[in-house]
CSV table of N, CA and C in Angstrom, one decimal:
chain,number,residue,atom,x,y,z
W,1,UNK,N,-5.3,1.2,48.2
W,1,UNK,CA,-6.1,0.5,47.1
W,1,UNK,C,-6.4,1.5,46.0
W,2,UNK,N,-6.6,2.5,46.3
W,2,UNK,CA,-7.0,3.9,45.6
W,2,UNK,C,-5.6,4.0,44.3
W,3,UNK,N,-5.8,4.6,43.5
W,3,UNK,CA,-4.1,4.9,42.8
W,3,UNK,C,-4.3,6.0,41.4
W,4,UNK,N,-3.5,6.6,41.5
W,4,UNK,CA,-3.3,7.9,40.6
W,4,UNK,C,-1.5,7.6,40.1
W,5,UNK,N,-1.6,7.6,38.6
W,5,UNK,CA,-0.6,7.8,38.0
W,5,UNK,C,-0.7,8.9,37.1
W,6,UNK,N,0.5,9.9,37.1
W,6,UNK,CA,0.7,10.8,36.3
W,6,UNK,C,1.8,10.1,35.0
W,7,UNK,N,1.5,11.0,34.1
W,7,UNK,CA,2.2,10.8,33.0
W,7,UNK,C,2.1,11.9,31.9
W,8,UNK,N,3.2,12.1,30.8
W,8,UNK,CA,2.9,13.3,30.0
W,8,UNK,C,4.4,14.5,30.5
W,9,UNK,N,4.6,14.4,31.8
W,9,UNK,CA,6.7,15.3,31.5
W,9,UNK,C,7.5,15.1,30.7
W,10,UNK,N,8.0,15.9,30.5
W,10,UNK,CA,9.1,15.5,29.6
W,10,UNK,C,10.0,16.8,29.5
W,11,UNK,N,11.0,17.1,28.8
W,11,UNK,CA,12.3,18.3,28.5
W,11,UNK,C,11.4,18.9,27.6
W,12,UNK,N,11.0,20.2,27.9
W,12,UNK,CA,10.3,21.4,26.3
W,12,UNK,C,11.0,22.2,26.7
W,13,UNK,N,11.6,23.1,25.6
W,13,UNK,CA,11.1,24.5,25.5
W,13,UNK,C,10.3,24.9,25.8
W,14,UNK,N,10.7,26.5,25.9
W,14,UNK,CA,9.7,27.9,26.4
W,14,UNK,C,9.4,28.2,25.2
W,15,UNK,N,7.5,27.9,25.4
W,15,UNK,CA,6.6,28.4,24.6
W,15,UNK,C,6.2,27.2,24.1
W,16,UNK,N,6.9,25.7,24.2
W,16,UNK,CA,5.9,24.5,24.1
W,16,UNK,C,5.0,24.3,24.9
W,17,UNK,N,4.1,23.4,24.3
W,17,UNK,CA,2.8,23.1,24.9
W,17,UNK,C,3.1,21.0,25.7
W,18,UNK,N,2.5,20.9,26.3
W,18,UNK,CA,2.5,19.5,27.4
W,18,UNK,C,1.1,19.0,27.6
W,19,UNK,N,0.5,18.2,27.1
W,19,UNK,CA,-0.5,17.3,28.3
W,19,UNK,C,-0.3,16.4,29.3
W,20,UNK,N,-0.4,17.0,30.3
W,20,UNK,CA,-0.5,15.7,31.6
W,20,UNK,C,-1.5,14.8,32.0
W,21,UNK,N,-1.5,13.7,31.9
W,21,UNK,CA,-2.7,12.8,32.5
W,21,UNK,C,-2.4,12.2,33.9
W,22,UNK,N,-3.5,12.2,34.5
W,22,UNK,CA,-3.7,11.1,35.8
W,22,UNK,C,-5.1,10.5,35.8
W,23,UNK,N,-4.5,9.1,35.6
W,23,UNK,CA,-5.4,7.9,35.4
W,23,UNK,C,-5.2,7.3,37.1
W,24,UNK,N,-6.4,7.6,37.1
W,24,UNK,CA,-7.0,6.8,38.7
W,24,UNK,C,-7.6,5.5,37.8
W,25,UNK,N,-7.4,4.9,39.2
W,25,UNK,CA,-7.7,3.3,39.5
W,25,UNK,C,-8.4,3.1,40.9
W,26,UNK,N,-9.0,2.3,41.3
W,26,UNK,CA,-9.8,1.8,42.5
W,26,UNK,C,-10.6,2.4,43.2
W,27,UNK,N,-11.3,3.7,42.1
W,27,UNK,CA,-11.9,4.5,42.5
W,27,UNK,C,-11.9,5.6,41.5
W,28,UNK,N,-13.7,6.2,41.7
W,28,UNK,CA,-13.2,6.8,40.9
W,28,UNK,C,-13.2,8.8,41.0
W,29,UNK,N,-12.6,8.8,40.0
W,29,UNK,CA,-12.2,10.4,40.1
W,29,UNK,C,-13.3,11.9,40.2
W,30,UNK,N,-14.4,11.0,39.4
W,30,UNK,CA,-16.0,12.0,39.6
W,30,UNK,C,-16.4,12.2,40.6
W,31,UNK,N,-16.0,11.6,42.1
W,31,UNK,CA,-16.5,11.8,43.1
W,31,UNK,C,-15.9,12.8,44.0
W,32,UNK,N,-14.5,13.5,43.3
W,32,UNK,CA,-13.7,14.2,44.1
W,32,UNK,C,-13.4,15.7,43.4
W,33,UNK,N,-13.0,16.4,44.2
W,33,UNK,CA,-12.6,17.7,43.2
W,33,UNK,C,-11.0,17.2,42.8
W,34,UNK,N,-10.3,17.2,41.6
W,34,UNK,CA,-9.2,16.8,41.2
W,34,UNK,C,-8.4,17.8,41.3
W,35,UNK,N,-7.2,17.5,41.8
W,35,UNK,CA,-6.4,19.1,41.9
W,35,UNK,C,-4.9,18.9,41.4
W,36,UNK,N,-4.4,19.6,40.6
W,36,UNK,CA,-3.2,19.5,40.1
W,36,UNK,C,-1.9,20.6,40.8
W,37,UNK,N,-1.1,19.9,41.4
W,37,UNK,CA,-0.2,20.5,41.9
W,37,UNK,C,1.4,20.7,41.7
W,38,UNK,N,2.7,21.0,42.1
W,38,UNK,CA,3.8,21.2,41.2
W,38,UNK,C,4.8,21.5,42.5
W,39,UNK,N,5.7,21.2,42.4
W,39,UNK,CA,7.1,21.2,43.3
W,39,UNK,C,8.0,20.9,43.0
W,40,UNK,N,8.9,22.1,43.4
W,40,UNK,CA,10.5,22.6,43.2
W,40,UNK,C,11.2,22.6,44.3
W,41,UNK,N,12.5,20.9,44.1
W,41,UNK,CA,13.2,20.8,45.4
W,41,UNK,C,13.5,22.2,45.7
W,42,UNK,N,12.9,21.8,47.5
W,42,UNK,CA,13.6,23.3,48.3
W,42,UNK,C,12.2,24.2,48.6
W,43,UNK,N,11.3,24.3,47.7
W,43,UNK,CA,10.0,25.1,47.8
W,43,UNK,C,8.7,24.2,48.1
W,44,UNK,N,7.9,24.6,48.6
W,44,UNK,CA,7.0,23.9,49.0
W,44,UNK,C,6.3,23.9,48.4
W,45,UNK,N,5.0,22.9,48.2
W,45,UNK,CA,4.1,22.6,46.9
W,45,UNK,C,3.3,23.3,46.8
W,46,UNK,N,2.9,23.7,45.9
W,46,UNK,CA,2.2,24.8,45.3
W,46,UNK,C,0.8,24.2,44.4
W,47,UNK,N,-0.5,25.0,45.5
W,47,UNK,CA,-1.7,24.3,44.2
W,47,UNK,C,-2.0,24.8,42.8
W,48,UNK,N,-1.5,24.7,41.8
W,48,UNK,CA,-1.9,24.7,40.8
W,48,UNK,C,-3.4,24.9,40.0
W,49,UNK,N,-4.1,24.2,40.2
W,49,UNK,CA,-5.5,23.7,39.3
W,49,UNK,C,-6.4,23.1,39.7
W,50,UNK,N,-7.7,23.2,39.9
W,50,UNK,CA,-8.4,22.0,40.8
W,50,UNK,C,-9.7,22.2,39.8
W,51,UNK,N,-10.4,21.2,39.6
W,51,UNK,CA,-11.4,20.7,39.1
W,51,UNK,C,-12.9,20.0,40.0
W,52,UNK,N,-14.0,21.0,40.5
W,52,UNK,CA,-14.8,20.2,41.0
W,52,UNK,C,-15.9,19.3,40.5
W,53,UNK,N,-15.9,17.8,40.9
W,53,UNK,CA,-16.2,16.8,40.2
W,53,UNK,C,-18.1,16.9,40.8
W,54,UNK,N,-18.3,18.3,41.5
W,54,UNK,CA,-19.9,18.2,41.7
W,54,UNK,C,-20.6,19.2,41.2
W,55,UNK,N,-20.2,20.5,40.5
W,55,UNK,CA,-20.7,21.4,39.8
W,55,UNK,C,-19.6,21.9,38.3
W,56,UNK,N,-18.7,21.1,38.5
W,56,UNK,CA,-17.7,21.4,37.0
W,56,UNK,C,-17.0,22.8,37.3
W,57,UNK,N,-16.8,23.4,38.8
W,57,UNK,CA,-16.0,24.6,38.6
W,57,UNK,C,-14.6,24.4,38.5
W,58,UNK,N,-13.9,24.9,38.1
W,58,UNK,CA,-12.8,25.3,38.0
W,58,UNK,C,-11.8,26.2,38.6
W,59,UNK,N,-10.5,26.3,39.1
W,59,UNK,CA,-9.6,27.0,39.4
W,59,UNK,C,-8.1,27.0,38.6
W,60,UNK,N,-7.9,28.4,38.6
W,60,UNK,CA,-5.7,28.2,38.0
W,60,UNK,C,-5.4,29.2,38.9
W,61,UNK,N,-4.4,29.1,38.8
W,61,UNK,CA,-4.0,29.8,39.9
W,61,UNK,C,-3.2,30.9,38.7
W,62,UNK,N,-3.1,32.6,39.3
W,62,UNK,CA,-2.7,33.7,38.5
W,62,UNK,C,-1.8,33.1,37.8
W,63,UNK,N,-0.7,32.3,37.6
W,63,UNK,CA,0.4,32.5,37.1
W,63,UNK,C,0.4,32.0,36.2
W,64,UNK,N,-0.9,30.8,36.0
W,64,UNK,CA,-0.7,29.8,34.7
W,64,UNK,C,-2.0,30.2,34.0
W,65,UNK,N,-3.1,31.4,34.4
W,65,UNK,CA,-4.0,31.6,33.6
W,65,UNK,C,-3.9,32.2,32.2
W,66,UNK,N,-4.6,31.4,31.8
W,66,UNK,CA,-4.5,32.0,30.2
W,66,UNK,C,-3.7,30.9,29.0
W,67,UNK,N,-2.8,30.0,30.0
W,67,UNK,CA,-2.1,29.1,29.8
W,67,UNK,C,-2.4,27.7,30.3
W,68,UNK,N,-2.6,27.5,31.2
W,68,UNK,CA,-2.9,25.9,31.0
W,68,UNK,C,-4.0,25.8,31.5
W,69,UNK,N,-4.9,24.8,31.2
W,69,UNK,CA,-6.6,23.9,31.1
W,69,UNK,C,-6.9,22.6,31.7
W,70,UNK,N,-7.6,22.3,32.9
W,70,UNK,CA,-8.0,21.6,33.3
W,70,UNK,C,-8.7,20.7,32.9
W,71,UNK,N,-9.2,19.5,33.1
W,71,UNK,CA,-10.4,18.9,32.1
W,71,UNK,C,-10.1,17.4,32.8
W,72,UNK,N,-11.6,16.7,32.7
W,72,UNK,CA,-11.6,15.1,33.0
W,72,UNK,C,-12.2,14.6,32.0
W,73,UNK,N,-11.9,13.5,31.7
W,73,UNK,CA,-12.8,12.6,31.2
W,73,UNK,C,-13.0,11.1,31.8
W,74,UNK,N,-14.9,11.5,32.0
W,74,UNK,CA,-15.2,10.7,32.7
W,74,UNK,C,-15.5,8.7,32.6
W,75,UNK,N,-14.9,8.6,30.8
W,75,UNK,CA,-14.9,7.3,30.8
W,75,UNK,C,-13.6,7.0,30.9
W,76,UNK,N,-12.6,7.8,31.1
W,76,UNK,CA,-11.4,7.0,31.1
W,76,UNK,C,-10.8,7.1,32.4
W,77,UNK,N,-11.7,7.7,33.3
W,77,UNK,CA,-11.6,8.2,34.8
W,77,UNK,C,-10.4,8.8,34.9
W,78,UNK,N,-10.2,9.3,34.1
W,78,UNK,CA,-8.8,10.2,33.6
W,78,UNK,C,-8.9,12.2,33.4
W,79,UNK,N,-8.0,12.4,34.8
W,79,UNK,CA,-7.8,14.0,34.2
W,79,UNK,C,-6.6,14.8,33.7
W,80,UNK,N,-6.6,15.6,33.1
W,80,UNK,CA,-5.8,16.5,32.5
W,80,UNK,C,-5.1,17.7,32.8
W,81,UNK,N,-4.0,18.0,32.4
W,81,UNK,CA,-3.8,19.6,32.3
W,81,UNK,C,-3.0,20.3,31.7
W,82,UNK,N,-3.6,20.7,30.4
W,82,UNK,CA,-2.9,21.3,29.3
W,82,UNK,C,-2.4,22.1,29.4
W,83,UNK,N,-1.2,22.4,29.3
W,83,UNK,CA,-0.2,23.0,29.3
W,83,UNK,C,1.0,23.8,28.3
W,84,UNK,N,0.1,25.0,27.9
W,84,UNK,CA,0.3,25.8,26.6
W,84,UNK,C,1.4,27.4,27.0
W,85,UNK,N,1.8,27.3,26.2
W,85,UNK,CA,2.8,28.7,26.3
W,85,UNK,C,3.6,28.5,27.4
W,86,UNK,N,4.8,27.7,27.8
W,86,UNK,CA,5.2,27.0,28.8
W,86,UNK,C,6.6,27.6,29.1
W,87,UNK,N,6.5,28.1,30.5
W,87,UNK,CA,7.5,29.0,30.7
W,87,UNK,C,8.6,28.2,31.6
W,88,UNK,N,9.8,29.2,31.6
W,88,UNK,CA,10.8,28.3,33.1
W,88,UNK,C,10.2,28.0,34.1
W,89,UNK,N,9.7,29.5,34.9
W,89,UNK,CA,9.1,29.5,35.8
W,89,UNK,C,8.1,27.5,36.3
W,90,UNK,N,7.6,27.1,35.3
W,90,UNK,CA,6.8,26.0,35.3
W,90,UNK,C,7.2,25.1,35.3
W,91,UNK,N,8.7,24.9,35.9
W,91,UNK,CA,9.6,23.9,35.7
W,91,UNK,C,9.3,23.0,37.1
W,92,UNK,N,8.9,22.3,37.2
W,92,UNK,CA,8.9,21.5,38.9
W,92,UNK,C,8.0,19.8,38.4
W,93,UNK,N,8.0,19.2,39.5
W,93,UNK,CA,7.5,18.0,39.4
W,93,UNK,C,5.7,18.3,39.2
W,94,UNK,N,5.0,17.7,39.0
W,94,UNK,CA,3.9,17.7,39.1
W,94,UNK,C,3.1,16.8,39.7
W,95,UNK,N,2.1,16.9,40.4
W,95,UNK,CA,1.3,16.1,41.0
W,95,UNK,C,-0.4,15.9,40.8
W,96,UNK,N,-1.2,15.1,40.9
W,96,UNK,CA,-2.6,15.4,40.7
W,96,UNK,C,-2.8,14.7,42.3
W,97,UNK,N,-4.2,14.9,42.5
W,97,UNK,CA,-4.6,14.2,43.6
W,97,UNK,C,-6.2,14.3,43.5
W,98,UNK,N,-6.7,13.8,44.7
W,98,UNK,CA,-7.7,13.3,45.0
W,98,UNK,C,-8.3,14.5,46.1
W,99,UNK,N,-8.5,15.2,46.1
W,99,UNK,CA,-8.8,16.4,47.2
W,99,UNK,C,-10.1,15.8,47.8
W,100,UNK,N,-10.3,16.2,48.9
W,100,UNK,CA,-11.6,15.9,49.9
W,100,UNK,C,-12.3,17.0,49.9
W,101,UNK,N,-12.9,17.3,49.0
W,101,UNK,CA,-14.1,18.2,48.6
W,101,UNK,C,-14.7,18.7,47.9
W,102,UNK,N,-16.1,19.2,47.8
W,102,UNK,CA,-16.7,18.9,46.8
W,102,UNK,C,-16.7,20.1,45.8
W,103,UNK,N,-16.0,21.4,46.5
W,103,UNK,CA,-15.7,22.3,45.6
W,103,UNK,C,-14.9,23.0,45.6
W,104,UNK,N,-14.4,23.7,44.4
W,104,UNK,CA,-13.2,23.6,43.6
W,104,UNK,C,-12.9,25.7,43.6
W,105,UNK,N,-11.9,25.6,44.7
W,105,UNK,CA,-11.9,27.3,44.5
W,105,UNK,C,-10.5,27.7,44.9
W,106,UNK,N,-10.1,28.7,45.5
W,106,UNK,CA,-8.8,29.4,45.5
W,106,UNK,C,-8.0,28.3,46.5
W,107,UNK,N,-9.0,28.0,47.7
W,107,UNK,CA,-8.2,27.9,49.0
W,107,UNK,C,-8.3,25.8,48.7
W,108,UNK,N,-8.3,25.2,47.1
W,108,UNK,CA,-8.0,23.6,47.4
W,108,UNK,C,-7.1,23.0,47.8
W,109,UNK,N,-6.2,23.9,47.9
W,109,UNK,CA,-5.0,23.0,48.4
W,109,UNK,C,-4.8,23.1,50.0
W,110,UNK,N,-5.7,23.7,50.8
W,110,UNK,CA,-5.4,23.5,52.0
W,110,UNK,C,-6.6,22.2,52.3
W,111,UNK,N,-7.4,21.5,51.3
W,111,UNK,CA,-8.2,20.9,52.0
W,111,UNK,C,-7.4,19.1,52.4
W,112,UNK,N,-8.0,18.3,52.6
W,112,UNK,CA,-7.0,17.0,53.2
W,112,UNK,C,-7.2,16.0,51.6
W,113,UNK,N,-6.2,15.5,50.9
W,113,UNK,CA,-6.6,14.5,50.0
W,113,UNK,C,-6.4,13.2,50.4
W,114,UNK,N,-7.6,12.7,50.0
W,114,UNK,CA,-7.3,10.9,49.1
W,114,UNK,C,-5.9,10.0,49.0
W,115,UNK,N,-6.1,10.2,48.1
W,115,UNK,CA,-4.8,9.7,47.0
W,115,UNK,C,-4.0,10.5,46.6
W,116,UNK,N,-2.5,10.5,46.3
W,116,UNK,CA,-1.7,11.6,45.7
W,116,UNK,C,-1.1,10.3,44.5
W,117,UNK,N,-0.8,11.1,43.2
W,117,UNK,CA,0.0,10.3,42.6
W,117,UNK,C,1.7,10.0,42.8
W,118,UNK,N,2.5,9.8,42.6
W,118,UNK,CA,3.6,9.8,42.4
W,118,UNK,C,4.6,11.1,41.6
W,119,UNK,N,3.8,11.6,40.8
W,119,UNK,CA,4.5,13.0,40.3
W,119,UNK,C,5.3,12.4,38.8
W,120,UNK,N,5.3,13.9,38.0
W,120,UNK,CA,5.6,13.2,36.4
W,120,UNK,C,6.6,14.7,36.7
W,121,UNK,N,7.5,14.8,35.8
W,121,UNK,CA,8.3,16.0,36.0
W,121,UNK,C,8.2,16.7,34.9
W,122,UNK,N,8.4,17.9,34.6
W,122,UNK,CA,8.3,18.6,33.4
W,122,UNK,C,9.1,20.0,33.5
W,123,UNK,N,10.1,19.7,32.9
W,123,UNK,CA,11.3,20.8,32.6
W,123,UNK,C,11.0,21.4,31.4
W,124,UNK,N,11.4,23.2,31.8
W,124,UNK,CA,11.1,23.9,30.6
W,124,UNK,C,12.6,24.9,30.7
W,125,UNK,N,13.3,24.5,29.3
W,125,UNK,CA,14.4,24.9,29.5
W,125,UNK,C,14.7,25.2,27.9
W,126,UNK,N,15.6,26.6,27.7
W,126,UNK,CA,16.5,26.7,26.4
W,126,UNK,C,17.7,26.5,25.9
């Protein structure tokens, strides 16, 4: 009943910038830590970014710091993740989700989620 759509992939170049959205539906997103995630047929998914929806903390994981930004907004029960100085390396599908818990630190991606979206893809290529 729950639902998460991503949107925002597309073909860039290295050193364009991307915004990704995931608009939840049937529920909403303030109640969960939001976590952005990325997978490369063959490799296993990788947590990216999480957002806790009960004190506003934040996580990136080393690779994308300095480089891409988390953020919700709460009337359009919609969150983000800007995606600046965009390397190969950051080439994979992308995912948001619905994490089960209420805060937002290194170890979110081992917690159990919600809802997963369907995934938006974003190639960064010359």
């Amino acid at each position: 009943q729950g639902q998460l759509v991503e949107s925002g992939g597309a073909l860039v170049q290295p050193g364009d910038s991307l915004r990704l959205s995931c608009a939840a539906s049937g529920f909403t997103l303030d109640t969960y830590t939001i976590g952005w995630f990325r997978q490369v047929p063959g490799k296993g998914r990788e947590g990216v970014s999480c957002f806790s929806g009960t004190d506003g903390r934040t996580y990136l994981v080393d690779s994308v710091k300095g480089r891409f930004t988390i953020s919700r907004d709460s009337t359009k029960n919609t969150a983000y993740l800007e995606m600046n100085t965009l390397k190969h390396e950051d080439t994979a599908v992308y995912y948001c989700a619905a994490v089960r818990s209420e805060v937002c630190n290194y170890g979110f991606e081992h917690y159990g989620v919600d809802y997963w979206g369907k995934g938006t893809l974003v190639i960064v290529s010359s």
